[in-house]
Each structure stands twice: as C-alpha cells, then as structure tokens.
JSON list of C-alpha atoms in Angstrom, two decimals:
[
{"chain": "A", "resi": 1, "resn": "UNK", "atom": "CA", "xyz": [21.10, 8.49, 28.99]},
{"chain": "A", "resi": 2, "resn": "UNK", "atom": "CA", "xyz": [21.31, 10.78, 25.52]},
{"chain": "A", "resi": 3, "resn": "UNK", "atom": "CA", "xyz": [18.08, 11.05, 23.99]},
{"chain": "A", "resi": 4, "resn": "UNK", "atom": "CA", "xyz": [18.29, 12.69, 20.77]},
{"chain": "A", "resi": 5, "resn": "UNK", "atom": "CA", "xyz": [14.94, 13.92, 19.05]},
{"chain": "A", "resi": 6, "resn": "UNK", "atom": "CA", "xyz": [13.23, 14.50, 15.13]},
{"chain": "A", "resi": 7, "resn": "UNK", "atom": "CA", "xyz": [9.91, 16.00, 15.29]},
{"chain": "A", "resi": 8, "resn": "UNK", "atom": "CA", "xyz": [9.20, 16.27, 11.66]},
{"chain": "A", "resi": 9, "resn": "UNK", "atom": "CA", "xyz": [9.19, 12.66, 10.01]},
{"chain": "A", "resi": 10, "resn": "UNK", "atom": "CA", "xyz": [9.48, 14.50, 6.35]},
{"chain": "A", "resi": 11, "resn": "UNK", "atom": "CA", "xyz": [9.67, 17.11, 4.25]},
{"chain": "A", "resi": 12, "resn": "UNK", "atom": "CA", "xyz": [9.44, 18.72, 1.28]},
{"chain": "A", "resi": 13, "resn": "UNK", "atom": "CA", "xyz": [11.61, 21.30, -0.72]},
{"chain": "A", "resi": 14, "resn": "UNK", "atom": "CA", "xyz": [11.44, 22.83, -4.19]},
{"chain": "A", "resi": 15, "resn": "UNK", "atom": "CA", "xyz": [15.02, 22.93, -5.83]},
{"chain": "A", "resi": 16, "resn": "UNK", "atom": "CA", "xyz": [17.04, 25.67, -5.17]},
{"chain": "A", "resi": 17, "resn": "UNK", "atom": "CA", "xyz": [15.17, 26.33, -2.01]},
{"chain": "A", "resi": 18, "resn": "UNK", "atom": "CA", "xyz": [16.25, 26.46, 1.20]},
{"chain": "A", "resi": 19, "resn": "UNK", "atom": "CA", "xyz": [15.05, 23.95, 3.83]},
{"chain": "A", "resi": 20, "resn": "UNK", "atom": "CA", "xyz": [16.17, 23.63, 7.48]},
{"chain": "A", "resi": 21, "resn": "UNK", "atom": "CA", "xyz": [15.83, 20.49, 9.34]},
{"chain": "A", "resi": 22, "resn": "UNK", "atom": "CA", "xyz": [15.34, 20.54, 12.97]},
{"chain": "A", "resi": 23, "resn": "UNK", "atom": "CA", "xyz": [16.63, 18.37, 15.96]},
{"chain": "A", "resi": 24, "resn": "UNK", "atom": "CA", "xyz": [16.51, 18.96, 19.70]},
{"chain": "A", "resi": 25, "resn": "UNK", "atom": "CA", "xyz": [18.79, 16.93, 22.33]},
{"chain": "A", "resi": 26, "resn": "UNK", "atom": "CA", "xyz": [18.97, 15.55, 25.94]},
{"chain": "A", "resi": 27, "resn": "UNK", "atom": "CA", "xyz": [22.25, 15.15, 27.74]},
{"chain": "A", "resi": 28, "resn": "UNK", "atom": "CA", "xyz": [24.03, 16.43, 31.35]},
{"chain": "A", "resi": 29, "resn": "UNK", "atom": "CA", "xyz": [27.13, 16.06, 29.68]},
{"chain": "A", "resi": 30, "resn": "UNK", "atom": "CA", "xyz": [29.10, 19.42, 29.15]},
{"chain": "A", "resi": 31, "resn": "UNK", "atom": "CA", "xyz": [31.53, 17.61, 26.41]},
{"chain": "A", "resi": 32, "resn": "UNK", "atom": "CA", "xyz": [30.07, 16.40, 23.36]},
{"chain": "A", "resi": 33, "resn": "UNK", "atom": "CA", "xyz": [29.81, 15.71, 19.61]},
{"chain": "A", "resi": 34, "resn": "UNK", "atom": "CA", "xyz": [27.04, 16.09, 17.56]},
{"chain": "A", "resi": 35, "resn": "UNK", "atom": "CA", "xyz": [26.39, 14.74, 13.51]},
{"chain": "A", "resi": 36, "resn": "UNK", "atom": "CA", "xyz": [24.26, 15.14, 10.65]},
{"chain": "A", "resi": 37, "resn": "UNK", "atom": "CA", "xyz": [24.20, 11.85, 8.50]},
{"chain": "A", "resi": 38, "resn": "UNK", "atom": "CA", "xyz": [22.35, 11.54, 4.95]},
{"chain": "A", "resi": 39, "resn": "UNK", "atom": "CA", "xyz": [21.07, 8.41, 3.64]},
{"chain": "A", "resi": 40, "resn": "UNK", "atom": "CA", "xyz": [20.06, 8.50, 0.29]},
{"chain": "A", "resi": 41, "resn": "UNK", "atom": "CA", "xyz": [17.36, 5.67, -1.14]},
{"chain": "A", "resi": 42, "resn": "UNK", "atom": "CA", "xyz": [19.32, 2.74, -1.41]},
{"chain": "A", "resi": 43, "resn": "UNK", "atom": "CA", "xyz": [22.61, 4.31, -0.98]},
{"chain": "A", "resi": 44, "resn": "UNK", "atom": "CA", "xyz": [25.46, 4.52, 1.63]},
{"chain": "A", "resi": 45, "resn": "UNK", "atom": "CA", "xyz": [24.55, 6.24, 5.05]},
{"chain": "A", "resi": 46, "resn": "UNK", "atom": "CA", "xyz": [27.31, 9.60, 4.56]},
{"chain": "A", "resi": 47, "resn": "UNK", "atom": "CA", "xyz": [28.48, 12.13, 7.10]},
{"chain": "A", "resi": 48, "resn": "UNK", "atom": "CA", "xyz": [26.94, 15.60, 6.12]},
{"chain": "A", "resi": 49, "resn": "UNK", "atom": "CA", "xyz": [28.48, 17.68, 9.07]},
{"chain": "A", "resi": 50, "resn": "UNK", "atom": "CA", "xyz": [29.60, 17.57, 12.87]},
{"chain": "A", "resi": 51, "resn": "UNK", "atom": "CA", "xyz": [29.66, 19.88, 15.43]},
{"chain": "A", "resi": 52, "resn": "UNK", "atom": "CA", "xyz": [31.79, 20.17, 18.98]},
{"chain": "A", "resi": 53, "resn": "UNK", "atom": "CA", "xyz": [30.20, 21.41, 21.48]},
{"chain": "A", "resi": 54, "resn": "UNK", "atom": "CA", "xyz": [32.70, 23.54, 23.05]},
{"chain": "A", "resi": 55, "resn": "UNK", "atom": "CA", "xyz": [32.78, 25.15, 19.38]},
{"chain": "A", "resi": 56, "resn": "UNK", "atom": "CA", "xyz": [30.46, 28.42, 19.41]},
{"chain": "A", "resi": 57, "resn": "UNK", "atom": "CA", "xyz": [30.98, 28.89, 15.98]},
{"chain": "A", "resi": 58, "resn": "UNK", "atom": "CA", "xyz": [28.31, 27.03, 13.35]},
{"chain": "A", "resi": 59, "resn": "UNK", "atom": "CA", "xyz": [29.97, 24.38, 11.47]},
{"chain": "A", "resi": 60, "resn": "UNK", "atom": "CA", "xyz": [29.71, 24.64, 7.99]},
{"chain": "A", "resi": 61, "resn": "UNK", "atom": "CA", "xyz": [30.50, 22.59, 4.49]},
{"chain": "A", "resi": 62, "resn": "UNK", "atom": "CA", "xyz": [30.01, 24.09, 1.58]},
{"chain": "A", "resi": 63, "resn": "UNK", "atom": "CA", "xyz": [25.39, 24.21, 1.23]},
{"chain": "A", "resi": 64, "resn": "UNK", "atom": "CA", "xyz": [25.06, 22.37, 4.82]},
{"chain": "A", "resi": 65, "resn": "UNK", "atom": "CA", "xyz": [25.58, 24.41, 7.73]},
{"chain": "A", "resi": 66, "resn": "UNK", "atom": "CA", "xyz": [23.88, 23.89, 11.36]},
{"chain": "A", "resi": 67, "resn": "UNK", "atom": "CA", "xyz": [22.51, 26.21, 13.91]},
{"chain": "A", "resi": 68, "resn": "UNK", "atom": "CA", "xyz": [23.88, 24.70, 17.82]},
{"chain": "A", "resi": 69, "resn": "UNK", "atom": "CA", "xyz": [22.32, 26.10, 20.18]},
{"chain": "A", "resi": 70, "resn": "UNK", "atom": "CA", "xyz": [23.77, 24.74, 23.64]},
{"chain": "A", "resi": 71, "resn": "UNK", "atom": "CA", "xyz": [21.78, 26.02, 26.07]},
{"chain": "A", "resi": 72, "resn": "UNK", "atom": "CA", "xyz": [18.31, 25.21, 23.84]},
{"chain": "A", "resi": 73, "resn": "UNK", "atom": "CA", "xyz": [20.19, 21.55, 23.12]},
{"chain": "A", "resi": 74, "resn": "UNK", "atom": "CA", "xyz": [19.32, 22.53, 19.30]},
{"chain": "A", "resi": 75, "resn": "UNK", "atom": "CA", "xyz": [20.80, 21.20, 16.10]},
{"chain": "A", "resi": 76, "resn": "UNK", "atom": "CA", "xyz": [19.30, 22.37, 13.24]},
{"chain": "A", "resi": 77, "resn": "UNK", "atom": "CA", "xyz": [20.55, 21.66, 10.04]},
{"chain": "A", "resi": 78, "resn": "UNK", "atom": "CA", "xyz": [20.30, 23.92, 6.63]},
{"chain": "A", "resi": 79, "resn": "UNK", "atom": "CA", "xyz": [20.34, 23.12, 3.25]},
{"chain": "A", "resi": 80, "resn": "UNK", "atom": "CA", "xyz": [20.98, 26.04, 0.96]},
{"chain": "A", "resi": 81, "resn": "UNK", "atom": "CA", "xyz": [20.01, 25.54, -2.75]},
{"chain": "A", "resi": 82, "resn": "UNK", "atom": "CA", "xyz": [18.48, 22.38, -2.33]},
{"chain": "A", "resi": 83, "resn": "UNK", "atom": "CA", "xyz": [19.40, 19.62, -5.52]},
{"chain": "A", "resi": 84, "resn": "UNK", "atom": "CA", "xyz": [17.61, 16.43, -6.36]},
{"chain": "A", "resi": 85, "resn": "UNK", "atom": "CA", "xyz": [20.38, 14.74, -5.30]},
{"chain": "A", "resi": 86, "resn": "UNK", "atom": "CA", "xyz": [20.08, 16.12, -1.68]},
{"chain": "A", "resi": 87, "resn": "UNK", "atom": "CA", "xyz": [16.74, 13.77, -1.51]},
{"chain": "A", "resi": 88, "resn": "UNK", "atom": "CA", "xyz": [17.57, 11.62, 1.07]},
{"chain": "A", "resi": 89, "resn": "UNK", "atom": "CA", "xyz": [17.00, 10.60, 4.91]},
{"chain": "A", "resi": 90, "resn": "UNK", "atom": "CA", "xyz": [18.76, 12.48, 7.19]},
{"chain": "A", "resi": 91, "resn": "UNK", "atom": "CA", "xyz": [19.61, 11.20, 10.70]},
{"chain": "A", "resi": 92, "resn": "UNK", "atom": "CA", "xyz": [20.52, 13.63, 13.56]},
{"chain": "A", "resi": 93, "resn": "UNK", "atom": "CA", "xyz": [23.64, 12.05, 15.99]},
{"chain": "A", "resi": 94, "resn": "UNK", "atom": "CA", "xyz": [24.69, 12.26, 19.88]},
{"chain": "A", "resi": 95, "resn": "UNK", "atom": "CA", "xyz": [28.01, 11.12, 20.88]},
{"chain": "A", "resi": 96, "resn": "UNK", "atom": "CA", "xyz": [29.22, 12.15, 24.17]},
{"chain": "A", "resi": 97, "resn": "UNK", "atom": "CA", "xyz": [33.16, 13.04, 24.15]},
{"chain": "A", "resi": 98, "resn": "UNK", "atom": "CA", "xyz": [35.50, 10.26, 25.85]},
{"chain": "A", "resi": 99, "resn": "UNK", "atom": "CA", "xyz": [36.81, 7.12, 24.78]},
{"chain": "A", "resi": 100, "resn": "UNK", "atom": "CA", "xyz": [34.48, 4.66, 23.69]},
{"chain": "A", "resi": 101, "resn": "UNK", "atom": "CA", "xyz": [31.45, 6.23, 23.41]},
{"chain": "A", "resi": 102, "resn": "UNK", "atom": "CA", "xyz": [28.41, 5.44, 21.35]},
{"chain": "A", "resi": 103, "resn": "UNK", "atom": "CA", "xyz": [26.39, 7.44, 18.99]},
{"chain": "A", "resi": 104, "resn": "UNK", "atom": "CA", "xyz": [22.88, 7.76, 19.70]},
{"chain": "A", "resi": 105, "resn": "UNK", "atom": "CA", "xyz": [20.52, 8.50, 16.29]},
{"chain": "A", "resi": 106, "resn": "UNK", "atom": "CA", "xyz": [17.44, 10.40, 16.08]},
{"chain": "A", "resi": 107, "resn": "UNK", "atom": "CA", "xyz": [14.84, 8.76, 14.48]},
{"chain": "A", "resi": 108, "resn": "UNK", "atom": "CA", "xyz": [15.51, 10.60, 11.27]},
{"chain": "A", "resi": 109, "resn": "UNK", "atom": "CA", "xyz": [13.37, 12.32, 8.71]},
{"chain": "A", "resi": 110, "resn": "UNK", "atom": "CA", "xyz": [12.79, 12.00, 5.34]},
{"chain": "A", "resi": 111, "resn": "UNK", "atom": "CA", "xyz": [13.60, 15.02, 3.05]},
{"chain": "A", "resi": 112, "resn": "UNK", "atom": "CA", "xyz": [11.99, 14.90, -0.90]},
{"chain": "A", "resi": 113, "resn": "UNK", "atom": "CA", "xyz": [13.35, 17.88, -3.08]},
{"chain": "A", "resi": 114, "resn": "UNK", "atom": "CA", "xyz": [11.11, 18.61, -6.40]},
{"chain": "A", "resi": 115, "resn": "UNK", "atom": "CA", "xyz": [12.11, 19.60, -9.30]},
{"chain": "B", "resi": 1, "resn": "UNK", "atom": "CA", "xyz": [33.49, 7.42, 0.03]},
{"chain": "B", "resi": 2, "resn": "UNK", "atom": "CA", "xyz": [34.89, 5.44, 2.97]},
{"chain": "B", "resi": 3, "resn": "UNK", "atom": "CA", "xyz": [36.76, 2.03, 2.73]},
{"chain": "B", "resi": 4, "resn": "UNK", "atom": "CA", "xyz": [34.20, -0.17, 4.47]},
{"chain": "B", "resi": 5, "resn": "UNK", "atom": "CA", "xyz": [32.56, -3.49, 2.23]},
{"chain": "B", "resi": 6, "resn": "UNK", "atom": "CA", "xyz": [29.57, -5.27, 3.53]},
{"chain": "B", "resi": 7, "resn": "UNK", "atom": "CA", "xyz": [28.53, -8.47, 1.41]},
{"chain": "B", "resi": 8, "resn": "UNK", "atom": "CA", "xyz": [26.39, -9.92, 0.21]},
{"chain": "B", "resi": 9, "resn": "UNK", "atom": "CA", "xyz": [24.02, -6.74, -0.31]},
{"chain": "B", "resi": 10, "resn": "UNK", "atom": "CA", "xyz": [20.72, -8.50, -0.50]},
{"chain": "B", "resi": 11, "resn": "UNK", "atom": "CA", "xyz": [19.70, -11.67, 1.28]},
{"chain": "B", "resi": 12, "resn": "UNK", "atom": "CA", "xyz": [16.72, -13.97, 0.71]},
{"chain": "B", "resi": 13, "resn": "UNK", "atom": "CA", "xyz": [16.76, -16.89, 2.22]},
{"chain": "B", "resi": 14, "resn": "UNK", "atom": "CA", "xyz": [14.17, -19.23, 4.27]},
{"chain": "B", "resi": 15, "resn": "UNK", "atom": "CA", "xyz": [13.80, -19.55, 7.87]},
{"chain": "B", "resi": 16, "resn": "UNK", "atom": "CA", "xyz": [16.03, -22.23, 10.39]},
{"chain": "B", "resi": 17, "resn": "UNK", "atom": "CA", "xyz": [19.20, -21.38, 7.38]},
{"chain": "B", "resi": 18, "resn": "UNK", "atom": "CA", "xyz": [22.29, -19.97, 9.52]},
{"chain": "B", "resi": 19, "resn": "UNK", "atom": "CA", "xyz": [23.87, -16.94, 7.83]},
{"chain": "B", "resi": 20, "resn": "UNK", "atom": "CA", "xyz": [27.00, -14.77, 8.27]},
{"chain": "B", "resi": 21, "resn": "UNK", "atom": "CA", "xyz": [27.24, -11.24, 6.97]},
{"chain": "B", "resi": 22, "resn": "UNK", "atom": "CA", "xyz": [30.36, -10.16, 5.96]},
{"chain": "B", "resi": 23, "resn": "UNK", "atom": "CA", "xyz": [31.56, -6.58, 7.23]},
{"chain": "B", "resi": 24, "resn": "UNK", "atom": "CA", "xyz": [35.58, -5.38, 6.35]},
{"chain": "B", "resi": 25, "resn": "UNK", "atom": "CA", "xyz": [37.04, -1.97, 6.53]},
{"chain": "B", "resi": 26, "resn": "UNK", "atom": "CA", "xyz": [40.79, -1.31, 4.80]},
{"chain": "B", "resi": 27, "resn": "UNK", "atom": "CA", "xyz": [41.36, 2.12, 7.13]},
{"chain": "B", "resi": 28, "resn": "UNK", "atom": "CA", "xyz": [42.63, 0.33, 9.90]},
{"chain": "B", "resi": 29, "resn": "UNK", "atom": "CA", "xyz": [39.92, 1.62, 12.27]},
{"chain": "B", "resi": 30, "resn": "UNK", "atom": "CA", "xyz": [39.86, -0.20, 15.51]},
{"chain": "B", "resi": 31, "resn": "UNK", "atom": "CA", "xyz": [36.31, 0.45, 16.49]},
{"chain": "B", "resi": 32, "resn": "UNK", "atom": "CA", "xyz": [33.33, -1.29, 14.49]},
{"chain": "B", "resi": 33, "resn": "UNK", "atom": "CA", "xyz": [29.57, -1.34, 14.65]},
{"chain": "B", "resi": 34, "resn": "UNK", "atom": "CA", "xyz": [27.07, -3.57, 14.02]},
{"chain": "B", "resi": 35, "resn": "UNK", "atom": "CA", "xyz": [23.44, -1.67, 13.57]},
{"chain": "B", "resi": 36, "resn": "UNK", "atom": "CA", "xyz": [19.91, -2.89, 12.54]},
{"chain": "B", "resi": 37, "resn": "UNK", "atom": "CA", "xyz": [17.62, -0.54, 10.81]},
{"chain": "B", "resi": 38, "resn": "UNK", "atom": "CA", "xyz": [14.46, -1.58, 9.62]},
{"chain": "B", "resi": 39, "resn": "UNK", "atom": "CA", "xyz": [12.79, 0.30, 6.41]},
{"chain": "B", "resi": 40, "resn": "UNK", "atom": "CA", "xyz": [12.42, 4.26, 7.05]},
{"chain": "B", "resi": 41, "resn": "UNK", "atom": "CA", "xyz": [13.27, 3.68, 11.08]},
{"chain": "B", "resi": 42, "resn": "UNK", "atom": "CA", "xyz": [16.13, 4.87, 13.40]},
{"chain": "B", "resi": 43, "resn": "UNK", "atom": "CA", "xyz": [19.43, 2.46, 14.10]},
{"chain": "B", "resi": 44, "resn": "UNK", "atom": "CA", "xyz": [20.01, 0.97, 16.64]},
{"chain": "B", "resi": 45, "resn": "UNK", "atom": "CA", "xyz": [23.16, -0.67, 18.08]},
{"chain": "B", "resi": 46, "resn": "UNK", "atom": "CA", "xyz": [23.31, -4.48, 17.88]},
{"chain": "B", "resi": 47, "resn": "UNK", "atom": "CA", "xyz": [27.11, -5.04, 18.34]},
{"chain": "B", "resi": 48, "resn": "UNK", "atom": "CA", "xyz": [30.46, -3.03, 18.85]},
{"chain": "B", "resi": 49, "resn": "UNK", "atom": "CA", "xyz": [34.06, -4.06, 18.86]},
{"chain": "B", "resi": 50, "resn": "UNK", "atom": "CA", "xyz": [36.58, -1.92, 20.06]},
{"chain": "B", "resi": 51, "resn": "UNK", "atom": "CA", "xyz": [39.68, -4.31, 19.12]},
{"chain": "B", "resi": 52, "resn": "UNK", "atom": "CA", "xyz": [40.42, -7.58, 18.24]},
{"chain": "B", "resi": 53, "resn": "UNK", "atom": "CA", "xyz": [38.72, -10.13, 20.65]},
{"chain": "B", "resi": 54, "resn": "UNK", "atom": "CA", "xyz": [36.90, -7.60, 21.96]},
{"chain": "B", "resi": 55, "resn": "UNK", "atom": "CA", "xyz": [32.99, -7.42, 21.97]},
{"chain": "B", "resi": 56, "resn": "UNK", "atom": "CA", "xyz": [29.78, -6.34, 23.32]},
{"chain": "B", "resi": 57, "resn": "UNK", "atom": "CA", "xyz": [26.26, -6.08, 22.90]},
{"chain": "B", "resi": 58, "resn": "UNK", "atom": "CA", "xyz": [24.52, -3.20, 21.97]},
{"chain": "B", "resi": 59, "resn": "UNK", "atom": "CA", "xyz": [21.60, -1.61, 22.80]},
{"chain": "B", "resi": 60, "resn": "UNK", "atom": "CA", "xyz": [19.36, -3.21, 21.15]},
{"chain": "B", "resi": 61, "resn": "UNK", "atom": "CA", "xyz": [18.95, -7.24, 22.07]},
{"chain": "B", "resi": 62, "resn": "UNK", "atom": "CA", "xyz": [19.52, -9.40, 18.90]},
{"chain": "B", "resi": 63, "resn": "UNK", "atom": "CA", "xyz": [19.99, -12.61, 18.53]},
{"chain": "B", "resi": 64, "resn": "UNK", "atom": "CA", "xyz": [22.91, -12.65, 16.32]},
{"chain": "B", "resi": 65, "resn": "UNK", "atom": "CA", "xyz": [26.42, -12.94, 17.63]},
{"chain": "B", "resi": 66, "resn": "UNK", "atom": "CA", "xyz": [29.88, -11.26, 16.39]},
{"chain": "B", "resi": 67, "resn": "UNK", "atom": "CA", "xyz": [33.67, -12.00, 16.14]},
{"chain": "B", "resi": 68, "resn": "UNK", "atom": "CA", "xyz": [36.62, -10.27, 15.60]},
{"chain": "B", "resi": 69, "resn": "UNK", "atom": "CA", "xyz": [39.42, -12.00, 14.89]},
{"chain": "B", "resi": 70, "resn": "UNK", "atom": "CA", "xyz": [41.27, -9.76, 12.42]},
{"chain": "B", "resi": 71, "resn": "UNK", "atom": "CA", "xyz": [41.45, -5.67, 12.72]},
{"chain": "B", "resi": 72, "resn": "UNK", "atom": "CA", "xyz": [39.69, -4.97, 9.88]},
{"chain": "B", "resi": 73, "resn": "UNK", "atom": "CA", "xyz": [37.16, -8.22, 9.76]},
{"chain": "B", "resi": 74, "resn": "UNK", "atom": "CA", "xyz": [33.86, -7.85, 11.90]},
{"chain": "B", "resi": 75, "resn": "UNK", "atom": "CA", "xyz": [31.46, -10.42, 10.86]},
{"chain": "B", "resi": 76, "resn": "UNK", "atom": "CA", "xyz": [27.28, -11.21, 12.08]},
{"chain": "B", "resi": 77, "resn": "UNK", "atom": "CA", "xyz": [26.20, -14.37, 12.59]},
{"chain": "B", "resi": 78, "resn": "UNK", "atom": "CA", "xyz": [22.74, -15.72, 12.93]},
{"chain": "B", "resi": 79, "resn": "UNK", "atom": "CA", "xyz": [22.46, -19.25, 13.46]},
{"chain": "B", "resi": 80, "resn": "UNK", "atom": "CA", "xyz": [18.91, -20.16, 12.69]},
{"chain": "B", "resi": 81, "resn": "UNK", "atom": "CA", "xyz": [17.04, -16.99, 10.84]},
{"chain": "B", "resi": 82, "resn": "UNK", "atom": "CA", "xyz": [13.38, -16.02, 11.69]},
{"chain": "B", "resi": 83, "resn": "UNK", "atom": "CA", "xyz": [11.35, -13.78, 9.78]},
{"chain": "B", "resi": 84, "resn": "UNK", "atom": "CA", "xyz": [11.44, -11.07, 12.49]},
{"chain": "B", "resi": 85, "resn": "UNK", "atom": "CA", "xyz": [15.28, -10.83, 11.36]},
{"chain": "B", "resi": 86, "resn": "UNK", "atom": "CA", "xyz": [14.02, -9.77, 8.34]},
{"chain": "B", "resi": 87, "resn": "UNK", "atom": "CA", "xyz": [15.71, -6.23, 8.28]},
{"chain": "B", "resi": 88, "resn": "UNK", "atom": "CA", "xyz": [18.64, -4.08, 7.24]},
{"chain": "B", "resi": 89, "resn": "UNK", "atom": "CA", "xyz": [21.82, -4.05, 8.93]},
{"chain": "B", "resi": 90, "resn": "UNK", "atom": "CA", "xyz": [24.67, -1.40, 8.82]},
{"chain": "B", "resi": 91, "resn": "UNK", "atom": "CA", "xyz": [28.35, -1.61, 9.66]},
{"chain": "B", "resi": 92, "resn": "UNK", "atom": "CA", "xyz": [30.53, 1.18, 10.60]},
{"chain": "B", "resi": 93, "resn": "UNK", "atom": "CA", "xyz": [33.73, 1.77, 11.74]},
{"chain": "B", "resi": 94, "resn": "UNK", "atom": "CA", "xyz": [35.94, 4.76, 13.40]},
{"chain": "B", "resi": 95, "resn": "UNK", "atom": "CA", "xyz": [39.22, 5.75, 14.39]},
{"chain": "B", "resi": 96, "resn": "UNK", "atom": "CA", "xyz": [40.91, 4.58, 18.22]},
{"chain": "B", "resi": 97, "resn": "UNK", "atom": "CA", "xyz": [40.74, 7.39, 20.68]},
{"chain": "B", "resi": 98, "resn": "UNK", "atom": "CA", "xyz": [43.56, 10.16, 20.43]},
{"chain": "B", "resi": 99, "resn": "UNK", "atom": "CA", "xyz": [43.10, 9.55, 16.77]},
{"chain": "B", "resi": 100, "resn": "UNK", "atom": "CA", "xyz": [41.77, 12.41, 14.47]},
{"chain": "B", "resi": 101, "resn": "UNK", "atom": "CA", "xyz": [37.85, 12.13, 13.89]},
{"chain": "B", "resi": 102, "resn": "UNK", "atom": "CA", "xyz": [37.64, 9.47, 16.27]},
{"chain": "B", "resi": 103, "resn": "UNK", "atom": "CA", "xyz": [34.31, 10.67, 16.79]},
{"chain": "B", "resi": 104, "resn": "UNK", "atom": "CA", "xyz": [33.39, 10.05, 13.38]},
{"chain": "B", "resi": 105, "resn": "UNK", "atom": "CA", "xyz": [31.72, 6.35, 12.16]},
{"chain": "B", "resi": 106, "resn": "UNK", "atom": "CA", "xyz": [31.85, 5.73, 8.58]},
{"chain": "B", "resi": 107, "resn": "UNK", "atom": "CA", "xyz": [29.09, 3.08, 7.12]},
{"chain": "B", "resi": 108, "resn": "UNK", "atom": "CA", "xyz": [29.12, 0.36, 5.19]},
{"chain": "B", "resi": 109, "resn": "UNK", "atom": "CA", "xyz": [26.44, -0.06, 2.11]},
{"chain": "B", "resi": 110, "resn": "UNK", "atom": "CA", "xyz": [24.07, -2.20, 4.30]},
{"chain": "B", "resi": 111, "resn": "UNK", "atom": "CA", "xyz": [23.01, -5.57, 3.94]},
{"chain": "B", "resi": 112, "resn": "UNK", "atom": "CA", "xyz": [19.02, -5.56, 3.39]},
{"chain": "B", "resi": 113, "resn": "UNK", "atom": "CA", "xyz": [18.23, -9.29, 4.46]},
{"chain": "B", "resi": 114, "resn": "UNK", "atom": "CA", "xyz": [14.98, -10.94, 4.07]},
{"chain": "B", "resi": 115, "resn": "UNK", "atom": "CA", "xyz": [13.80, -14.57, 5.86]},
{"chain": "B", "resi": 116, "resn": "UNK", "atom": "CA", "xyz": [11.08, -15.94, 4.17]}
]
C-alpha cells in the first residue's frame, strides 16, 4: 500500500515570498503519478501540478514548480511570489500508473499568505 | 474550472431523514469518486465507479450507498442520517484509461452536510 506523507500541518508566507511545501512518499512501484491539489476556504479542490515519475525533469506551471526526488520519494512543492489568493490547503497525491488506480492524499497542510 | 456540479451545497437536516446528494459531470469522464473530508482533514475514498453499473467501495467504510445509472450521473445515498455523517463530501471524476490525463481527477464544489 501507498502511503503518502505532510509533516508540516501549516504555514505561513509573507506576499511575494517564496514558500516551499514539503511531502515525502511510500511505494515499490517503479511507475507512478504524483499531484499537488489546492483547496482554497470554501472553494473548489483544483489541480496545481503533476508529476510522472519516469520524468527527471521538474514539472512546472507558471509560480508552482516541484522538486521529485525518486530515489528520496520527495515531492516538494514551490510557490514563487506568493499572492493572497494562493491561501489555501494544499493536498499532496499518489496514484500508481495502470488502469484503475486510486489516488491516495496526504493529509494536507494549510498555507496562510500575509499581506 | 472543470464541468462537475454537486447539489445541494449545504445540508442541514435532522437525524433518521434519508438524503441523496446529487453529483454530475458534462466531460464524459467514465471514472467518478465519491470522497468524505471532514473540516481541515485528509479525503478519503467512500465510493468509485468506473462505468455505468459499475461500483465499489472505497477505502474508507461508509454507510451510504451509490448508483450509476447514467455516464455522467453518480449520486450518494444515505438512508437514515446520523450525526457522525455530519461531514463534507467531494466528487470527482477522470478520464477512461488510454485517455489523455487519465490520471487526473477533477472535483466537484463539495457538499458540506450537517445532521442535527
């Protein structure tokens, strides 16, 4: 079984910081997705980013990019010039490639930007 | 935004009532989700679908029940609510298998219900 794994249940970032949120992983499989998800207060749970595994290069859209590191099973996620609008919960995913297969959610943390 | 409608939004209503929350997606996706998340907590699978008349129990043991009739209709039932269903509950849908991003689940608003 995937276990997927937030340390940090929030944080805090002045605007037009930069803030990087972590997540570590647990899997044997080799093939493999992983997600970033925001959920802002009240608001409609969005995809941020996703990775492949077998990609070595970061993904990256637009002020979100990740840091996968394979062999540590990390997933870190960066926000570059943090907005207020970027204050929100953010859930780290597992999904193991094949046909139906389920993700698996970290337990998320909570990210306040100040103004 | 993606195409996927949950209604009502927000639920009160008193224990023993049965209630049906309403989950519809206009993308055609054959693969839909059924998650409970209760305030500032993880998800966790209650119910997945991965076609019509197809479904099966999460990972999470709930006492609600699903039905897919239609493609893009995915409906939660609870026939006698308890105040320990007092929670929110996401839908999500993705694309079949050999379909782009059919990795990808796209949610639903939520429907935050309450049993008094």
């Amino acid at each position: 079984a995937q276990t997927v794994t937030q340390s940090q249940p929030e944080m805090s970032v002045q605007e037009a910081e930069t803030v990087t949120l972590s997540c570590t992983y647990d899997t044997s499989e080799n093939n493999y997705y992983l997600f970033w998800y925001k959920q802002p207060p009240s608001r409609q749970m969005i995809l941020v980013i996703r990775q492949e595994a077998y990609k070595q290069q970061n993904a990256t859209e637009n002020r979100f990019s990740v840091n996968f590191q394979k062999a540590a099973k990390s997933f870190s996620l960066k926000i570059s010039d943090s907005q207020l609008g970027d204050t929100a919960m953010y859930f780290c995913a597992f999904m193991k490639s094949g046909a139906n297969s389920k993700l698996t959610f970290g337990k998320g943390i909570t990210l306040s930007v100040r103004p | 935004e993606a195409d996927i409608y949950q209604t009502p939004r927000y639920l009160v209503i008193g224990t023993g009532k049965k209630i049906t929350l309403e989950c519809s997606q206009t993308m055609g996706h054959d693969k839909m989700y059924w998650y409970q998340q209760d305030p500032g907590m993880e998800l966790h699978l209650i119910h997945y679908s991965y076609g019509v008349n197809s479904t099966e129990k999460g990972d999470l043991s709930s006492e609600s029940t699903v039905s897919r009739i239609r493609t893009e209709h995915f409906p939660l039932t609870l026939e006698s609510a308890r105040p320990s269903h007092t929670s929110q509950y996401l839908c999500a849908s993705s694309e079949s298998v050999g379909k782009p991003s059919q990795d990808t689940q796209y949610f639903g608003p939520g429907t935050r219900l309450t049993v008094l």
